[in-house]
mmCIF file of C-alpha atoms in Angstrom:
data_model
loop_
_atom_site.group_PDB
_atom_site.id
_atom_site.type_symbol
_atom_site.label_atom_id
_atom_site.label_comp_id
_atom_site.label_asym_id
_atom_site.label_seq_id
_atom_site.Cartn_x
_atom_site.Cartn_y
_atom_site.Cartn_z
ATOM 1 C CA UNK A 1 9.484 6.914 16.936
ATOM 2 C CA UNK A 2 9.965 4.017 14.549
ATOM 3 C CA UNK A 3 8.174 3.850 11.484
ATOM 4 C CA UNK A 4 6.017 1.066 10.269
ATOM 5 C CA UNK A 5 8.117 -2.091 10.171
ATOM 6 C CA UNK A 6 7.428 -5.162 7.910
ATOM 7 C CA UNK A 7 9.302 -8.519 7.693
ATOM 8 C CA UNK A 8 10.703 -10.017 6.076
ATOM 9 C CA UNK A 9 11.506 -7.696 3.310
ATOM 10 C CA UNK A 10 11.973 -10.571 0.472
ATOM 11 C CA UNK A 11 10.197 -13.892 0.708
ATOM 12 C CA UNK A 12 10.599 -16.771 -1.740
ATOM 13 C CA UNK A 13 8.236 -19.450 -1.643
ATOM 14 C CA UNK A 14 7.449 -22.491 -3.784
ATOM 15 C CA UNK A 15 4.035 -23.108 -5.381
ATOM 16 C CA UNK A 16 1.813 -24.849 -2.590
ATOM 17 C CA UNK A 17 3.731 -23.511 0.501
ATOM 18 C CA UNK A 18 2.496 -20.753 2.830
ATOM 19 C CA UNK A 19 3.603 -17.214 3.318
ATOM 20 C CA UNK A 20 3.242 -15.334 6.564
ATOM 21 C CA UNK A 21 3.816 -11.589 6.525
ATOM 22 C CA UNK A 22 4.657 -9.538 9.398
ATOM 23 C CA UNK A 23 3.618 -5.842 9.896
ATOM 24 C CA UNK A 24 4.440 -3.717 13.276
ATOM 25 C CA UNK A 25 2.453 -0.576 13.338
ATOM 26 C CA UNK A 26 3.770 2.715 14.538
ATOM 27 C CA UNK A 27 3.871 3.034 18.266
ATOM 28 C CA UNK A 28 0.515 4.151 19.144
ATOM 29 C CA UNK A 29 -1.386 3.473 16.314
ATOM 30 C CA UNK A 30 -4.262 0.832 16.294
ATOM 31 C CA UNK A 31 -5.390 0.767 12.988
ATOM 32 C CA UNK A 32 -3.543 -1.447 10.139
ATOM 33 C CA UNK A 33 -4.178 -1.905 6.479
ATOM 34 C CA UNK A 34 -2.646 -4.238 3.992
ATOM 35 C CA UNK A 35 -2.356 -3.443 0.307
ATOM 36 C CA UNK A 36 -0.832 -5.371 -2.777
ATOM 37 C CA UNK A 37 1.094 -4.125 -5.691
ATOM 38 C CA UNK A 38 1.508 -5.658 -8.770
ATOM 39 C CA UNK A 39 4.632 -4.573 -10.797
ATOM 40 C CA UNK A 40 3.554 -1.093 -12.688
ATOM 41 C CA UNK A 41 0.204 -0.971 -11.011
ATOM 42 C CA UNK A 42 -0.957 1.153 -8.064
ATOM 43 C CA UNK A 43 -1.684 -0.399 -4.649
ATOM 44 C CA UNK A 44 -5.040 -2.328 -4.031
ATOM 45 C CA UNK A 45 -6.645 -2.242 -0.410
ATOM 46 C CA UNK A 46 -6.975 -5.759 0.892
ATOM 47 C CA UNK A 47 -7.964 -5.645 4.275
ATOM 48 C CA UNK A 48 -8.115 -3.220 7.208
ATOM 49 C CA UNK A 49 -8.059 -4.389 10.882
ATOM 50 C CA UNK A 50 -8.049 -2.594 14.442
ATOM 51 C CA UNK A 51 -6.634 -4.835 17.319
ATOM 52 C CA UNK A 52 -8.287 -7.933 17.389
ATOM 53 C CA UNK A 53 -11.011 -6.845 14.895
ATOM 54 C CA UNK A 54 -11.241 -7.185 11.247
ATOM 55 C CA UNK A 55 -13.053 -3.951 9.881
ATOM 56 C CA UNK A 56 -13.077 -4.352 6.266
ATOM 57 C CA UNK A 57 -11.793 -7.346 4.188
ATOM 58 C CA UNK A 58 -13.675 -6.317 1.029
ATOM 59 C CA UNK A 59 -10.149 -6.609 -1.012
ATOM 60 C CA UNK A 60 -9.265 -9.797 0.315
ATOM 61 C CA UNK A 61 -9.456 -12.980 -1.893
ATOM 62 C CA UNK A 62 -12.262 -15.178 -0.802
ATOM 63 C CA UNK A 63 -9.910 -18.139 -0.277
ATOM 64 C CA UNK A 64 -6.076 -18.572 0.883
ATOM 65 C CA UNK A 65 -5.960 -15.289 2.237
ATOM 66 C CA UNK A 66 -6.180 -14.310 5.864
ATOM 67 C CA UNK A 67 -5.219 -11.521 8.520
ATOM 68 C CA UNK A 68 -5.106 -10.979 11.855
ATOM 69 C CA UNK A 69 -4.090 -8.312 14.345
ATOM 70 C CA UNK A 70 -3.809 -9.884 17.668
ATOM 71 C CA UNK A 71 -3.807 -7.861 21.339
ATOM 72 C CA UNK A 72 -0.152 -8.544 21.516
ATOM 73 C CA UNK A 73 2.270 -8.538 18.598
ATOM 74 C CA UNK A 74 2.461 -7.738 15.236
ATOM 75 C CA UNK A 75 -0.373 -8.044 12.299
ATOM 76 C CA UNK A 76 -0.081 -10.994 9.848
ATOM 77 C CA UNK A 77 -1.084 -11.560 6.518
ATOM 78 C CA UNK A 78 -1.143 -15.440 5.889
ATOM 79 C CA UNK A 79 -1.347 -16.701 2.338
ATOM 80 C CA UNK A 80 -1.833 -20.382 2.114
ATOM 81 C CA UNK A 81 -0.994 -22.570 -0.962
ATOM 82 C CA UNK A 82 0.578 -19.959 -2.712
ATOM 83 C CA UNK A 83 0.412 -19.444 -6.633
ATOM 84 C CA UNK A 84 2.411 -17.482 -9.016
ATOM 85 C CA UNK A 85 -0.289 -14.922 -9.208
ATOM 86 C CA UNK A 86 0.427 -13.889 -5.623
ATOM 87 C CA UNK A 87 3.989 -12.846 -6.268
ATOM 88 C CA UNK A 88 3.811 -9.131 -5.575
ATOM 89 C CA UNK A 89 4.769 -6.171 -3.362
ATOM 90 C CA UNK A 90 2.719 -6.334 0.076
ATOM 91 C CA UNK A 91 2.590 -3.069 2.000
ATOM 92 C CA UNK A 92 1.164 -2.327 5.450
ATOM 93 C CA UNK A 93 0.178 1.064 6.522
ATOM 94 C CA UNK A 94 -1.111 2.341 10.044
ATOM 95 C CA UNK A 95 -2.698 5.005 11.216
ATOM 96 C CA UNK A 96 -3.671 6.517 14.811
ATOM 97 C CA UNK A 97 -7.264 6.511 16.208
ATOM 98 C CA UNK A 98 -9.187 9.884 15.790
ATOM 99 C CA UNK A 99 -7.241 10.540 12.513
ATOM 100 C CA UNK A 100 -10.354 12.300 11.014
ATOM 101 C CA UNK A 101 -8.231 15.422 9.839
ATOM 102 C CA UNK A 102 -6.451 13.955 7.129
ATOM 103 C CA UNK A 103 -5.966 10.653 5.168
ATOM 104 C CA UNK A 104 -2.456 10.269 6.353
ATOM 105 C CA UNK A 105 -1.523 6.596 6.433
ATOM 106 C CA UNK A 106 1.999 5.597 7.340
ATOM 107 C CA UNK A 107 3.320 2.849 5.195
ATOM 108 C CA UNK A 108 6.014 0.205 5.864
ATOM 109 C CA UNK A 109 8.732 -0.757 3.375
ATOM 110 C CA UNK A 110 6.932 -3.673 2.085
ATOM 111 C CA UNK A 111 7.577 -7.536 1.450
ATOM 112 C CA UNK A 112 8.342 -8.521 -1.752
ATOM 113 C CA UNK A 113 6.983 -11.905 -2.310
ATOM 114 C CA UNK A 114 8.220 -14.179 -5.174
ATOM 115 C CA UNK A 115 6.349 -17.422 -5.836
ATOM 116 C CA UNK A 116 8.453 -19.904 -7.896
ATOM 117 C CA UNK B 1 -15.574 6.403 -4.786
ATOM 118 C CA UNK B 2 -14.942 9.153 -7.168
ATOM 119 C CA UNK B 3 -12.456 8.043 -10.141
ATOM 120 C CA UNK B 4 -9.436 10.188 -10.820
ATOM 121 C CA UNK B 5 -7.338 10.166 -13.939
ATOM 122 C CA UNK B 6 -3.887 11.310 -14.135
ATOM 123 C CA UNK B 7 -1.081 11.134 -16.742
ATOM 124 C CA UNK B 8 1.099 8.139 -16.781
ATOM 125 C CA UNK B 9 4.182 9.639 -17.060
ATOM 126 C CA UNK B 10 6.138 13.231 -17.160
ATOM 127 C CA UNK B 11 9.133 14.333 -17.673
ATOM 128 C CA UNK B 12 11.246 17.397 -16.365
ATOM 129 C CA UNK B 13 14.370 19.135 -16.045
ATOM 130 C CA UNK B 14 16.191 19.722 -12.802
ATOM 131 C CA UNK B 15 15.138 23.077 -11.329
ATOM 132 C CA UNK B 16 12.092 23.372 -13.069
ATOM 133 C CA UNK B 17 8.604 23.683 -11.478
ATOM 134 C CA UNK B 18 6.507 20.740 -12.057
ATOM 135 C CA UNK B 19 2.649 20.594 -12.303
ATOM 136 C CA UNK B 20 0.718 17.310 -12.338
ATOM 137 C CA UNK B 21 -2.859 17.718 -13.039
ATOM 138 C CA UNK B 22 -5.630 14.994 -11.713
ATOM 139 C CA UNK B 23 -9.180 14.965 -13.085
ATOM 140 C CA UNK B 24 -11.983 13.600 -10.376
ATOM 141 C CA UNK B 25 -15.440 14.753 -12.304
ATOM 142 C CA UNK B 26 -17.377 12.975 -9.805
ATOM 143 C CA UNK B 27 -16.019 14.176 -6.573
ATOM 144 C CA UNK B 28 -18.413 14.352 -3.771
ATOM 145 C CA UNK B 29 -19.024 17.145 -1.576
ATOM 146 C CA UNK B 30 -17.354 15.783 1.349
ATOM 147 C CA UNK B 31 -14.538 14.107 -0.384
ATOM 148 C CA UNK B 32 -10.685 15.598 -0.070
ATOM 149 C CA UNK B 33 -8.059 15.488 -2.364
ATOM 150 C CA UNK B 34 -4.673 13.629 -1.304
ATOM 151 C CA UNK B 35 -1.349 13.271 -3.003
ATOM 152 C CA UNK B 36 1.059 10.453 -2.305
ATOM 153 C CA UNK B 37 4.605 9.932 -3.457
ATOM 154 C CA UNK B 38 6.089 6.428 -3.943
ATOM 155 C CA UNK B 39 9.886 5.859 -4.541
ATOM 156 C CA UNK B 40 11.093 2.772 -6.240
ATOM 157 C CA UNK B 41 11.094 -0.384 -3.774
ATOM 158 C CA UNK B 42 9.299 2.002 -0.991
ATOM 159 C CA UNK B 43 5.927 2.253 0.404
ATOM 160 C CA UNK B 44 3.792 5.306 -0.482
ATOM 161 C CA UNK B 45 4.429 8.562 1.937
ATOM 162 C CA UNK B 46 1.767 11.332 2.108
ATOM 163 C CA UNK B 47 2.410 14.667 0.472
ATOM 164 C CA UNK B 48 -0.682 16.947 0.959
ATOM 165 C CA UNK B 49 -4.153 17.126 1.132
ATOM 166 C CA UNK B 50 -6.668 19.848 0.198
ATOM 167 C CA UNK B 51 -10.595 20.486 0.275
ATOM 168 C CA UNK B 52 -10.612 23.617 -2.069
ATOM 169 C CA UNK B 53 -8.468 26.746 -3.091
ATOM 170 C CA UNK B 54 -4.588 26.213 -2.306
ATOM 171 C CA UNK B 55 -2.760 24.409 0.378
ATOM 172 C CA UNK B 56 1.155 24.591 0.506
ATOM 173 C CA UNK B 57 3.655 22.782 2.924
ATOM 174 C CA UNK B 58 7.472 22.333 2.715
ATOM 175 C CA UNK B 59 7.225 19.757 -0.032
ATOM 176 C CA UNK B 60 4.512 20.920 -2.359
ATOM 177 C CA UNK B 61 1.355 23.066 -3.131
ATOM 178 C CA UNK B 62 -1.941 21.930 -3.920
ATOM 179 C CA UNK B 63 -4.206 23.990 -6.213
ATOM 180 C CA UNK B 64 -7.878 23.262 -6.461
ATOM 181 C CA UNK B 65 -10.452 25.322 -8.661
ATOM 182 C CA UNK B 66 -13.636 26.294 -7.469
ATOM 183 C CA UNK B 67 -15.575 23.494 -9.137
ATOM 184 C CA UNK B 68 -13.300 20.751 -7.409
ATOM 185 C CA UNK B 69 -13.189 18.813 -10.471
ATOM 186 C CA UNK B 70 -9.586 18.791 -11.075
ATOM 187 C CA UNK B 71 -6.542 19.370 -8.860
ATOM 188 C CA UNK B 72 -2.838 20.216 -9.476
ATOM 189 C CA UNK B 73 0.148 19.250 -7.593
ATOM 190 C CA UNK B 74 3.236 21.659 -8.116
ATOM 191 C CA UNK B 75 6.663 20.709 -6.988
ATOM 192 C CA UNK B 76 8.304 24.295 -6.967
ATOM 193 C CA UNK B 77 11.871 23.033 -7.939
ATOM 194 C CA UNK B 78 12.273 19.446 -9.451
ATOM 195 C CA UNK B 79 15.079 17.536 -8.519
ATOM 196 C CA UNK B 80 16.594 13.848 -9.110
ATOM 197 C CA UNK B 81 15.596 12.846 -5.927
ATOM 198 C CA UNK B 82 11.996 13.883 -6.830
ATOM 199 C CA UNK B 83 11.626 10.796 -9.341
ATOM 200 C CA UNK B 84 8.945 8.703 -7.953
ATOM 201 C CA UNK B 85 5.282 7.645 -8.719
ATOM 202 C CA UNK B 86 2.573 10.490 -7.494
ATOM 203 C CA UNK B 87 -0.808 9.142 -6.805
ATOM 204 C CA UNK B 88 -3.831 11.615 -6.518
ATOM 205 C CA UNK B 89 -6.540 10.083 -4.233
ATOM 206 C CA UNK B 90 -10.126 11.307 -3.576
ATOM 207 C CA UNK B 91 -12.247 10.292 -0.717
ATOM 208 C CA UNK B 92 -13.600 11.169 2.660
ATOM 209 C CA UNK B 93 -11.354 13.269 5.019
ATOM 210 C CA UNK B 94 -10.559 10.108 7.865
ATOM 211 C CA UNK B 95 -7.353 8.668 7.946
ATOM 212 C CA UNK B 96 -9.101 5.621 9.325
ATOM 213 C CA UNK B 97 -10.483 4.182 6.073
ATOM 214 C CA UNK B 98 -8.774 2.307 3.164
ATOM 215 C CA UNK B 99 -7.192 4.383 0.405
ATOM 216 C CA UNK B 100 -8.043 3.915 -3.040
ATOM 217 C CA UNK B 101 -4.946 4.228 -5.631
ATOM 218 C CA UNK B 102 -4.901 4.417 -9.255
ATOM 219 C CA UNK B 103 -1.911 3.994 -11.393
ATOM 220 C CA UNK B 104 -0.468 7.150 -10.624
ATOM 221 C CA UNK B 105 2.011 9.384 -12.615
ATOM 222 C CA UNK B 106 5.577 8.371 -13.224
ATOM 223 C CA UNK B 107 7.906 11.504 -12.824
ATOM 224 C CA UNK B 108 11.315 11.339 -14.313
ATOM 225 C CA UNK B 109 14.231 13.557 -14.780
ATOM 226 C CA UNK B 110 15.466 14.585 -18.344
ATOM 227 C CA UNK B 111 19.125 14.123 -18.577
#
């Protein structure tokens, strides 16, 4: 059973360009979460999605950031007009439905975004 | 959400038992305590979760006193491969809610 997959693993963008980060959850998982980690910091929650629905986007910046989890295909985190402050590691996690017994989310390896 | 406080860093010799304590004075009645481990350049990995007393699995033990205002993660025999950042999280039991991470404890080996 393959784990959570993220691609690309490393992404370099110039200021003003768009960044698209992809996440394929574990097989059978319908809940996806995106987190951002700055150097020497803990992970910060950004958005929680289920298939075709955004459940909680309280951690998403109001502008330039968007996320989707379509019926078919991976979840996408999109950052428009990137700035240097967007440089970070972006992690995706997934969990199965009915996960009410423990707080176990399965994390991908992350995408390291560098804005030059 | 209950705030957690844990040491920024700890060092240990290989072969020793390592205990990392986390304070969570404002823990709510229905909150669980969960620990995650993060190796460099990897995503976090769930280690253990508990509500009260003691929980043990193949990786670690978790000790929670009766007042639940703190918890201690115990790694029985520290090895170089355990070098990582350890995060203590507090919140409802469901895995279908966002996780709130602090800065964690960076655990290193003493050469």
